[in-house]
CSV table of C-alpha atoms in Angstrom, one decimal:
chain,number,residue,atom,x,y,z
A,778,UNK,CA,-42.8,1.8,51.3
A,779,UNK,CA,-39.6,3.5,51.7
A,780,UNK,CA,-40.4,6.9,52.9
A,781,UNK,CA,-37.1,8.8,52.4
A,782,UNK,CA,-37.0,7.8,48.5
A,783,UNK,CA,-39.9,9.7,48.1
A,784,UNK,CA,-38.1,13.0,48.2
A,785,UNK,CA,-35.4,11.9,45.8
A,786,UNK,CA,-35.5,11.4,42.5
A,787,UNK,CA,-34.7,8.3,41.3
A,788,UNK,CA,-32.2,9.8,38.3
A,789,UNK,CA,-30.3,11.2,41.1
A,790,UNK,CA,-29.2,8.2,42.6
A,791,UNK,CA,-26.7,6.6,40.3
A,792,UNK,CA,-27.8,3.1,41.9
A,793,UNK,CA,-31.5,3.5,40.4
A,794,UNK,CA,-30.3,3.8,37.1
A,795,UNK,CA,-31.0,1.0,35.0
A,796,UNK,CA,-29.1,0.4,31.7
A,797,UNK,CA,-30.9,-1.5,28.8
A,798,UNK,CA,-28.5,-3.2,26.6
A,799,UNK,CA,-30.1,-4.6,23.6
A,800,UNK,CA,-28.5,-7.1,21.0
A,801,UNK,CA,-29.2,-7.8,17.4
A,802,UNK,CA,-28.2,-11.0,15.7
A,803,UNK,CA,-25.3,-9.3,12.9
A,804,UNK,CA,-26.4,-10.0,9.4
A,805,UNK,CA,-24.7,-11.8,7.5
A,806,UNK,CA,-22.1,-10.2,5.0
A,807,UNK,CA,-23.3,-9.6,1.3
A,808,UNK,CA,-22.1,-12.0,-1.8
A,809,UNK,CA,-19.8,-10.6,-3.8
A,810,UNK,CA,-20.7,-11.9,-7.2
A,811,UNK,CA,-18.1,-11.4,-10.4
A,812,UNK,CA,-19.3,-10.8,-13.6
A,813,UNK,CA,-17.5,-13.4,-16.0
A,814,UNK,CA,-16.2,-9.9,-18.4
A,815,UNK,CA,-14.4,-8.7,-15.4
A,816,UNK,CA,-11.4,-11.2,-16.0
A,817,UNK,CA,-10.6,-9.1,-19.1
A,818,UNK,CA,-11.1,-6.0,-17.3
A,819,UNK,CA,-8.3,-6.9,-14.5
A,820,UNK,CA,-5.9,-8.3,-17.7
A,821,UNK,CA,-5.4,-4.4,-18.3
A,822,UNK,CA,-4.2,-3.8,-14.8
A,823,UNK,CA,-0.8,-4.9,-13.8
A,824,UNK,CA,-0.8,-7.9,-11.4
A,825,UNK,CA,0.4,-6.1,-8.2
A,826,UNK,CA,-2.6,-4.5,-8.1
A,827,UNK,CA,-4.9,-7.9,-8.0
A,828,UNK,CA,-4.9,-8.4,-4.0
A,829,UNK,CA,-5.4,-5.0,-3.6
A,830,UNK,CA,-8.2,-5.2,-5.6
A,831,UNK,CA,-9.7,-7.9,-4.3
A,832,UNK,CA,-8.9,-7.0,-0.6
A,833,UNK,CA,-10.5,-3.7,-1.3
A,834,UNK,CA,-13.7,-5.0,-2.9
A,835,UNK,CA,-14.4,-7.5,0.0
A,836,UNK,CA,-13.9,-4.9,2.5
A,837,UNK,CA,-15.9,-2.2,1.6
A,838,UNK,CA,-18.7,-4.1,-0.2
A,839,UNK,CA,-19.6,-7.0,2.1
A,840,UNK,CA,-21.6,-5.0,4.6
A,841,UNK,CA,-23.7,-1.6,3.7
A,842,UNK,CA,-22.7,-1.7,0.0
A,843,UNK,CA,-25.8,1.2,-0.3
A,844,UNK,CA,-24.5,3.7,2.0
A,845,UNK,CA,-22.9,6.5,0.1
A,846,UNK,CA,-19.8,7.8,1.7
A,847,UNK,CA,-17.0,9.8,0.0
A,848,UNK,CA,-15.5,6.9,-2.3
A,849,UNK,CA,-18.5,4.9,-2.4
A,850,UNK,CA,-21.7,7.0,-4.2
A,851,UNK,CA,-24.7,6.1,-6.4
A,852,UNK,CA,-24.2,6.8,-10.0
A,853,UNK,CA,-26.4,9.8,-11.8
A,854,UNK,CA,-27.2,7.5,-14.5
A,855,UNK,CA,-27.4,3.8,-14.3
A,856,UNK,CA,-24.6,2.6,-16.5
A,857,UNK,CA,-25.6,-0.9,-18.6
A,858,UNK,CA,-22.7,-3.2,-18.7
A,859,UNK,CA,-22.4,-6.8,-20.5
A,860,UNK,CA,-24.1,-8.4,-17.7
A,861,UNK,CA,-26.8,-6.0,-15.8
A,862,UNK,CA,-27.1,-2.2,-14.9
A,863,UNK,CA,-24.7,-0.6,-12.3
A,864,UNK,CA,-25.9,1.8,-10.3
A,865,UNK,CA,-23.0,2.4,-7.9
A,866,UNK,CA,-19.4,3.1,-8.5
A,867,UNK,CA,-16.5,2.8,-5.9
A,868,UNK,CA,-13.2,4.6,-5.9
A,869,UNK,CA,-10.2,3.1,-4.6
A,870,UNK,CA,-6.6,2.5,-4.9
A,871,UNK,CA,-3.3,4.7,-5.2
A,872,UNK,CA,-4.9,8.3,-6.1
A,873,UNK,CA,-8.3,6.6,-6.2
A,874,UNK,CA,-7.5,5.4,-9.1
A,875,UNK,CA,-9.5,2.6,-9.4
A,876,UNK,CA,-13.3,2.0,-10.3
A,877,UNK,CA,-15.4,-0.8,-9.5
A,878,UNK,CA,-19.1,-0.7,-11.2
A,879,UNK,CA,-21.6,-2.7,-9.1
A,880,UNK,CA,-25.3,-3.3,-8.4
A,881,UNK,CA,-26.9,-4.5,-5.5
A,882,UNK,CA,-29.6,-6.7,-4.9
A,883,UNK,CA,-30.6,-6.9,-1.3
A,884,UNK,CA,-32.9,-9.7,-1.3
A,885,UNK,CA,-30.4,-12.0,-1.9
A,886,UNK,CA,-27.8,-9.9,-0.2
A,887,UNK,CA,-25.5,-10.1,-3.2
A,888,UNK,CA,-23.1,-7.1,-5.1
A,889,UNK,CA,-22.8,-8.1,-8.6
A,890,UNK,CA,-19.4,-6.3,-9.6
A,891,UNK,CA,-20.0,-5.6,-13.3
A,892,UNK,CA,-17.2,-3.3,-14.2
A,893,UNK,CA,-13.4,-3.0,-12.7
A,894,UNK,CA,-11.2,-0.3,-14.6
A,895,UNK,CA,-8.7,2.3,-14.2
A,896,UNK,CA,-9.4,6.4,-13.7
A,897,UNK,CA,-6.1,8.1,-15.5
A,898,UNK,CA,-6.6,11.8,-15.5
A,899,UNK,CA,-10.0,12.3,-16.7
A,900,UNK,CA,-10.7,9.4,-18.7
A,901,UNK,CA,-12.0,6.5,-17.7
A,902,UNK,CA,-10.4,2.7,-19.3
A,903,UNK,CA,-12.3,-0.5,-18.5
A,904,UNK,CA,-10.5,-3.2,-19.9
A,905,UNK,CA,-8.1,-1.1,-22.4
A,906,UNK,CA,-11.2,0.8,-24.2
A,907,UNK,CA,-11.5,4.2,-22.8
A,908,UNK,CA,-15.1,4.4,-21.6
A,909,UNK,CA,-17.6,7.7,-21.7
A,910,UNK,CA,-20.0,7.5,-18.6
């Protein structure tokens, strides 16, 4: 049909390049569910940090809560708290002093936040009690 095009590679002609864009529907964010005991844990933390804690947990756990990062990692050994078993830890806040322990339920798209603590040196405090993991 077009003899002049037979000698040219279709990739050498910018007009012949086709870009295919595939769009996927965004998944809804995970729902964060706080265990009732976390209210007690928060009482041991200064109230000035509450908005930081709430904002950080929402920001970092609403999407991809099971993707390991430098400050989010799976626990080597799952830890049993009153409500359920935590399989993940999130470090955040000034000097990474705060810790949140959680479990992810992928099918329900829920993150169960089971404990919120403070790390001072090499000691972890959840509520007002020192905890060994």
